Tab-separated table of N, CA and C in Angstrom:
chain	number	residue	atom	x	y	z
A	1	UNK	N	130.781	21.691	75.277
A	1	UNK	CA	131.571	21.950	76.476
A	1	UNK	C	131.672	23.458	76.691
A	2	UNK	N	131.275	24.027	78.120
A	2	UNK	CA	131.298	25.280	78.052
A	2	UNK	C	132.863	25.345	78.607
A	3	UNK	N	133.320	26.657	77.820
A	3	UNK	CA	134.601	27.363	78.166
A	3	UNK	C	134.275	28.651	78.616
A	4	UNK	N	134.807	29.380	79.694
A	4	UNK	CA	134.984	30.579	79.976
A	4	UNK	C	136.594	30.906	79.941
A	5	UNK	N	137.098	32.139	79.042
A	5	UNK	CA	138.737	32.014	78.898
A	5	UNK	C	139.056	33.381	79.170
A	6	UNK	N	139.829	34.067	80.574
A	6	UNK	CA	140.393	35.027	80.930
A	6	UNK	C	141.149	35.563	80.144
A	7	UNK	N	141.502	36.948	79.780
A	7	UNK	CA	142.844	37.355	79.765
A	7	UNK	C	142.765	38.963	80.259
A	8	UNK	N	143.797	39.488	80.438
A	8	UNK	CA	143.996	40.748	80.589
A	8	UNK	C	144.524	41.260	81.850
A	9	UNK	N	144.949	40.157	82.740
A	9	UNK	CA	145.306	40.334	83.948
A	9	UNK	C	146.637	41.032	84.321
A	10	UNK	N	147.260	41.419	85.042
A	10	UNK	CA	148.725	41.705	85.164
A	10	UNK	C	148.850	42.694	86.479
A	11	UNK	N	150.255	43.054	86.374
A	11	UNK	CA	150.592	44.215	87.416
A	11	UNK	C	150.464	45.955	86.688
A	12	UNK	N	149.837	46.758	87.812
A	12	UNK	CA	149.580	47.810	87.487
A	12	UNK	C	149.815	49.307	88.578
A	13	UNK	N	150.276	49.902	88.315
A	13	UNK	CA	150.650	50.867	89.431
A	13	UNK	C	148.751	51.413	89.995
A	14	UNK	N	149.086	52.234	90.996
A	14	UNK	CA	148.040	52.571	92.029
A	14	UNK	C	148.021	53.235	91.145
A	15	UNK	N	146.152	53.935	90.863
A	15	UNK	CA	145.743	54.942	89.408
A	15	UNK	C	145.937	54.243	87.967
A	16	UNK	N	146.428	53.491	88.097
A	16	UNK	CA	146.493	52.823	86.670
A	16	UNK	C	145.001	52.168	86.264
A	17	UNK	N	144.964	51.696	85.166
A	17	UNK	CA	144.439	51.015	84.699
A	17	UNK	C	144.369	49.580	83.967
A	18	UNK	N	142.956	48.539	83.910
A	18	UNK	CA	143.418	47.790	83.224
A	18	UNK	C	141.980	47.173	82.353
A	19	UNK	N	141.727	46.257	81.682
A	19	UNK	CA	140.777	45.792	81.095
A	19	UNK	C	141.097	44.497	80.855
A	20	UNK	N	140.092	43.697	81.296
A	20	UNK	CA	139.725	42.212	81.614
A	20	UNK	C	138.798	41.725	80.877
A	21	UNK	N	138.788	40.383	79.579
A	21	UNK	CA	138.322	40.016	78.893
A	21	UNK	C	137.982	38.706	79.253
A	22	UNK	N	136.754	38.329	78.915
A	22	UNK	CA	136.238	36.600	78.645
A	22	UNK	C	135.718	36.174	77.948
A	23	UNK	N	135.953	35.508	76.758
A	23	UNK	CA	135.218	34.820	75.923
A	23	UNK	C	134.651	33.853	76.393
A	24	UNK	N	133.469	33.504	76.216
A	24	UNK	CA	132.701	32.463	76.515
A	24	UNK	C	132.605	31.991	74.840
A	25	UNK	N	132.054	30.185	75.268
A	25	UNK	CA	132.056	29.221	74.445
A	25	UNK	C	131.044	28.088	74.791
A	26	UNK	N	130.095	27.530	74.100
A	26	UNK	CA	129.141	26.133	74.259
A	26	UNK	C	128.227	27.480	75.371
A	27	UNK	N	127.881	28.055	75.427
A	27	UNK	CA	127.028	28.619	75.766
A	27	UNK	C	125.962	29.216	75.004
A	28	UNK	N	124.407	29.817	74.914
A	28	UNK	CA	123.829	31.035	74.270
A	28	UNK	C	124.275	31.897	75.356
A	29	UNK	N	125.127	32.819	74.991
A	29	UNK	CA	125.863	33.864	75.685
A	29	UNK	C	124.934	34.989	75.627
A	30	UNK	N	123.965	35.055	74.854
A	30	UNK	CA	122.894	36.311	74.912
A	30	UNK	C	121.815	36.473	75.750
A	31	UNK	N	121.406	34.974	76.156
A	31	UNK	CA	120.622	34.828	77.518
A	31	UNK	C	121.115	34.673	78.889
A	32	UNK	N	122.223	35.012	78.581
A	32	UNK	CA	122.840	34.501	80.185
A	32	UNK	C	123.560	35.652	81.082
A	33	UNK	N	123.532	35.628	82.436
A	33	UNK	CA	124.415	36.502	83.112
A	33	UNK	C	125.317	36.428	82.802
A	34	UNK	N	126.413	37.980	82.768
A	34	UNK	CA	127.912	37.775	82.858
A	34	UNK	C	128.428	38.297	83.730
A	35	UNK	N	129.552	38.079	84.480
A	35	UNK	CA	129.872	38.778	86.059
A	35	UNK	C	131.631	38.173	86.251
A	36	UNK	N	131.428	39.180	86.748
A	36	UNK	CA	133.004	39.062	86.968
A	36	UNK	C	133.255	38.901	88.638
A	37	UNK	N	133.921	38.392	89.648
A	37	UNK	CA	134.051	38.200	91.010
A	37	UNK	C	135.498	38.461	90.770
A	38	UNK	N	135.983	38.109	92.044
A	38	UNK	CA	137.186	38.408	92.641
A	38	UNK	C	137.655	37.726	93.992
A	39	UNK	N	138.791	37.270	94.112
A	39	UNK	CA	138.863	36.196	95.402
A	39	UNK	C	140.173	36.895	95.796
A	40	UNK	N	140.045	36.726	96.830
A	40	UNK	CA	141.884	37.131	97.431
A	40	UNK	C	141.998	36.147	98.790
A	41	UNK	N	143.297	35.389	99.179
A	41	UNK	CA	143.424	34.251	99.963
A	41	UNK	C	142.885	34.301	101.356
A	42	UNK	N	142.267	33.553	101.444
A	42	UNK	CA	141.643	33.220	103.051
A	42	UNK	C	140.051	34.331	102.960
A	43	UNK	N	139.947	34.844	101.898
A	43	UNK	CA	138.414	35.107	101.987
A	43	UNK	C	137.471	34.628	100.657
A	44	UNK	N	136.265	34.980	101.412
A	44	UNK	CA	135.508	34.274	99.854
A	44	UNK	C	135.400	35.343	98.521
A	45	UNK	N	134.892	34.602	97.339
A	45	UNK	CA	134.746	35.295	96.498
A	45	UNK	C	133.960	35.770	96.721
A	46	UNK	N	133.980	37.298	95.989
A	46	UNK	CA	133.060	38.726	95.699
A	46	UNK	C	132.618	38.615	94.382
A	47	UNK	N	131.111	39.498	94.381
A	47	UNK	CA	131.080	40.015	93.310
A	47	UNK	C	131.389	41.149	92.932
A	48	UNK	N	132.228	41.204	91.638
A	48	UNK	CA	132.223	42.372	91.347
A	48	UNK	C	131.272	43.676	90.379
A	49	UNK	N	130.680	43.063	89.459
A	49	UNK	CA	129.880	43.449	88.742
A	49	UNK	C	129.130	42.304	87.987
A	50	UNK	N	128.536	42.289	87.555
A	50	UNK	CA	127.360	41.562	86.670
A	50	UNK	C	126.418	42.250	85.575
A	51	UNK	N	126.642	42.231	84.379
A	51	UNK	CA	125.539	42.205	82.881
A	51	UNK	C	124.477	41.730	82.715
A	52	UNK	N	123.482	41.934	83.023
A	52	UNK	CA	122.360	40.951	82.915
A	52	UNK	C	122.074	41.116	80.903
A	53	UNK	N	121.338	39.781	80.790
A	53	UNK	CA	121.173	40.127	79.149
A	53	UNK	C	120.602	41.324	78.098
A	54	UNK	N	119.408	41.882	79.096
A	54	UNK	CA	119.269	43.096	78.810
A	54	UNK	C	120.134	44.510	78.369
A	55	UNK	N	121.250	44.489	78.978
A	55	UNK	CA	122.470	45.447	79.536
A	55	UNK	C	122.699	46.190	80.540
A	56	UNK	N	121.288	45.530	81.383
A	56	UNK	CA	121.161	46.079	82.893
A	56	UNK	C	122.866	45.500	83.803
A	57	UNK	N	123.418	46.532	84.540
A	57	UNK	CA	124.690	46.597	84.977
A	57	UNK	C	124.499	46.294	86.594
A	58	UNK	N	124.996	45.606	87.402
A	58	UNK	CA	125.003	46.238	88.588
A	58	UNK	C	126.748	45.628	89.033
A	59	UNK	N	127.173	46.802	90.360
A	59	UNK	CA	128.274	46.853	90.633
A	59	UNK	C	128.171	46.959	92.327
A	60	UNK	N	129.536	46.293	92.333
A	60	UNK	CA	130.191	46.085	94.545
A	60	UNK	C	129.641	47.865	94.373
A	61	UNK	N	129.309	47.863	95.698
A	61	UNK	CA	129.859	49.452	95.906
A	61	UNK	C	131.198	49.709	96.090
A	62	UNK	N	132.312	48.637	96.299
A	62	UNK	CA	133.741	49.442	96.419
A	62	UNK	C	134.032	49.416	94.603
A	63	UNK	N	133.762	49.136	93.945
A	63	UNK	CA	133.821	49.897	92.745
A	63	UNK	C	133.044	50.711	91.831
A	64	UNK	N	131.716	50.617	92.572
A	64	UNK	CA	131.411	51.800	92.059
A	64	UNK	C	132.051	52.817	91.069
A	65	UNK	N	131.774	53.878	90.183
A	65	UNK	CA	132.710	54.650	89.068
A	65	UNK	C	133.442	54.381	88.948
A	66	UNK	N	134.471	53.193	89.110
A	66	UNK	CA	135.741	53.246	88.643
A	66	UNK	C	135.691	51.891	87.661
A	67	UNK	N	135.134	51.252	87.961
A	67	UNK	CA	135.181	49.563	86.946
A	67	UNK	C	133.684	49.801	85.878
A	68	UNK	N	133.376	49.434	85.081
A	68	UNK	CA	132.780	49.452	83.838
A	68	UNK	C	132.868	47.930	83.022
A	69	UNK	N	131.477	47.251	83.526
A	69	UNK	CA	131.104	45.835	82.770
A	69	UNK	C	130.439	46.368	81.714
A	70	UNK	N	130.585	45.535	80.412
A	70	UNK	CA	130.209	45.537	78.801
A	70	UNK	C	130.277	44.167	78.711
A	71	UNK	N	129.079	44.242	77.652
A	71	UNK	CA	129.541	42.581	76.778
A	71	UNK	C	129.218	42.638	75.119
A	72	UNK	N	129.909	41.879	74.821
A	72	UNK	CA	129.756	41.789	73.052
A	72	UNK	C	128.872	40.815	72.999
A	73	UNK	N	127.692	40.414	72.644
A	73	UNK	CA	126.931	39.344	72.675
A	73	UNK	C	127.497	38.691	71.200
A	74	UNK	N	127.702	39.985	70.352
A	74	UNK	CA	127.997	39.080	69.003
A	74	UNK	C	129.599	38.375	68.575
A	75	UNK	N	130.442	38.824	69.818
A	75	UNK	CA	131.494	37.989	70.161
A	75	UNK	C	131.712	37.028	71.156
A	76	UNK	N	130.258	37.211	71.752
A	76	UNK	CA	130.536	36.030	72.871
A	76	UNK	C	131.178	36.535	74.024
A	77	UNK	N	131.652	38.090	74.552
A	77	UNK	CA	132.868	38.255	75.358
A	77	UNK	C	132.243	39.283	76.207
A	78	UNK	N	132.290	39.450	77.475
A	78	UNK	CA	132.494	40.266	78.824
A	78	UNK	C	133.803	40.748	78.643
A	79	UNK	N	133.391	42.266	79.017
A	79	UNK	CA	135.055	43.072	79.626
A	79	UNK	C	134.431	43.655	81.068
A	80	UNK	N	135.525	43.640	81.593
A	80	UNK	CA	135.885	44.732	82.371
A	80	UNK	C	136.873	45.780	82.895
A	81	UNK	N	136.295	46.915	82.441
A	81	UNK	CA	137.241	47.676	82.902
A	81	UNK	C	137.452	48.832	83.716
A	82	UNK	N	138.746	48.590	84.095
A	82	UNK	CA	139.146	49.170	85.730
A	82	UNK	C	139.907	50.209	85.736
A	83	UNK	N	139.488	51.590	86.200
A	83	UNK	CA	140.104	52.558	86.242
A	83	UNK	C	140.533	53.162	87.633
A	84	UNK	N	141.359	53.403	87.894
A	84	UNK	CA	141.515	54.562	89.057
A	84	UNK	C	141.944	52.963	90.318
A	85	UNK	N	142.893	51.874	89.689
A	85	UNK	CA	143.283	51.010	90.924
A	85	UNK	C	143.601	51.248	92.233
A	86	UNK	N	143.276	50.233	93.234
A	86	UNK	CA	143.871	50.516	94.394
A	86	UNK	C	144.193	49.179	94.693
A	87	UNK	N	145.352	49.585	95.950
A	87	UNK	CA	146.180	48.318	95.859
A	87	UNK	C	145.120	47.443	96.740
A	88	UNK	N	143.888	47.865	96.942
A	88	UNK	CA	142.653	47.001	98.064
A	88	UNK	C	141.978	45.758	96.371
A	89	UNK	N	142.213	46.307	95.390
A	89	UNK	CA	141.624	45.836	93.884
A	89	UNK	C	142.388	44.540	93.670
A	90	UNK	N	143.762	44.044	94.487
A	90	UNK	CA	144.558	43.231	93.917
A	90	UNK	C	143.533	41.677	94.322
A	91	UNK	N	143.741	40.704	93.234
A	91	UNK	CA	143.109	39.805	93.731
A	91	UNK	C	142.663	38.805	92.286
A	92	UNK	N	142.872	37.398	92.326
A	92	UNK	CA	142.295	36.499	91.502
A	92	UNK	C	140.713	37.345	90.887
A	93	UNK	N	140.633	37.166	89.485
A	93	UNK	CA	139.551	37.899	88.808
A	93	UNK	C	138.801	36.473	87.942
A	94	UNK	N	137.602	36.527	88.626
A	94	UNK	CA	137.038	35.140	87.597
A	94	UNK	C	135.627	35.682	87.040
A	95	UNK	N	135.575	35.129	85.793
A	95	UNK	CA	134.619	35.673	84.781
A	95	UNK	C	133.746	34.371	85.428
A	96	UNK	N	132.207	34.599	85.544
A	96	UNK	CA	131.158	33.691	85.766
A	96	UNK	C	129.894	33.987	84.546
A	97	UNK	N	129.447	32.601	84.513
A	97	UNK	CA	128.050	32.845	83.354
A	97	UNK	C	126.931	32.238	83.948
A	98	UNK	N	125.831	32.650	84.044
A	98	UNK	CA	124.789	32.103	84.927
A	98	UNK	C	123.582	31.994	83.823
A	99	UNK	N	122.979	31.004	83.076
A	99	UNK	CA	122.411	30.390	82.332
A	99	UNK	C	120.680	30.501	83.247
A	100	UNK	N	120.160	31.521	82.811
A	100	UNK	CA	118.932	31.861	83.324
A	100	UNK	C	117.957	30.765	83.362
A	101	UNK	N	117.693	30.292	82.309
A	101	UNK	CA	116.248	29.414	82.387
A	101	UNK	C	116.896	27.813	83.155
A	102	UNK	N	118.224	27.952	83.499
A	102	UNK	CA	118.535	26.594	84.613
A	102	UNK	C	118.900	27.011	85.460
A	103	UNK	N	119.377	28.377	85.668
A	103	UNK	CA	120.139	29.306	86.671
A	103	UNK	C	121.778	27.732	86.901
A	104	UNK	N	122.316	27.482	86.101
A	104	UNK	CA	123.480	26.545	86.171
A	104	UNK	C	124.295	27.636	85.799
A	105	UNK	N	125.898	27.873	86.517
A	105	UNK	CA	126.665	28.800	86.752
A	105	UNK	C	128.155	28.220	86.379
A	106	UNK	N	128.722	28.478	85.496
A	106	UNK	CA	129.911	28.268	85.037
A	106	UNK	C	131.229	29.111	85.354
A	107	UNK	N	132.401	28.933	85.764
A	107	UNK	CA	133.338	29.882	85.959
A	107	UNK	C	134.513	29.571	84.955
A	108	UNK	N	135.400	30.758	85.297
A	108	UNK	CA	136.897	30.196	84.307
A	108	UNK	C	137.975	30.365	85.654
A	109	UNK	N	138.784	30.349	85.095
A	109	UNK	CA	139.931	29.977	85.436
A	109	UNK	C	140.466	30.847	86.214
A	110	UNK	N	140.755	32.054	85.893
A	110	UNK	CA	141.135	33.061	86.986
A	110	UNK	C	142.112	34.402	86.103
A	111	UNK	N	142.082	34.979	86.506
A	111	UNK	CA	143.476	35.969	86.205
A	111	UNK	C	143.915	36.891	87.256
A	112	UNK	N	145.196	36.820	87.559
A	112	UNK	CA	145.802	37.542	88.319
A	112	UNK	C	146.189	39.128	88.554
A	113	UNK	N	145.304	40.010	89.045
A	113	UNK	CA	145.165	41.765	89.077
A	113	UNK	C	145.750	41.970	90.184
A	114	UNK	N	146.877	42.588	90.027
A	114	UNK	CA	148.243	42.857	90.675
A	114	UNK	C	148.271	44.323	90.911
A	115	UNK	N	147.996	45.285	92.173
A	115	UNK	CA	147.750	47.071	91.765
A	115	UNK	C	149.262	46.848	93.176
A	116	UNK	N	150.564	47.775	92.272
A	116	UNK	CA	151.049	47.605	93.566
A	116	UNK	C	152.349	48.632	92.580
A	117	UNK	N	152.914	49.535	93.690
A	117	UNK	CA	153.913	50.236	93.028
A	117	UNK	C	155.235	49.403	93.185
């Protein structure tokens, strides 16, 4: 059974910072995309960045320099982390895994990124 499991979400002042974790589970996590999106109500989800297995990175241009995707392959875990918030950043954060040789796409659950004084 694949699991994808959030944490690191919360409220954070404008300029703050934060870092967003996912362990993945029932996956080979070393062949697979890792990516993080973002949803906020009444629009669709974004991407925000994506790991390809290599450690090739790509990022939204609205975060550009300020967010920073990594993954631990030998923990199984995606971070991301977010520097320099704006209250435009607030928004449901979901970790996705995209399983290359089926391209089959798994999500988790969500965490809540709150940028607000």
């Amino acid at each position: 059974q694949v699991q994808l499991v959030e944490s690191g979400g919360g409220l954070v002042q404008p300029g703050g910072s934060l870092r967003l974790s996912c362990e993945a589970s029932g996956i080979i996590f070393s062949g697979n995309v890792m990516g993080w999106y973002r949803q906020t109500p009444g629009k669709q989800r974004e991407l925000v960045a994506n790991a390809l297995p290599g450690g090739d990175a790509q990022y939204a241009d609205s975060v550009k320099g300020r967010f920073t995707i990594s993954r631990d392959n030998a923990r199984n875990t995606v971070y991301l982390q977010m520097n320099s918030l704006k209250p435009e950043d607030t928004a449901v954060y979901y970790c996705n895994s995209v399983q290359l040789a089926t391209l089959r796409s798994y999500w988790g659950q969500g965490t809540q990124v709150t940028v607000s004084s």
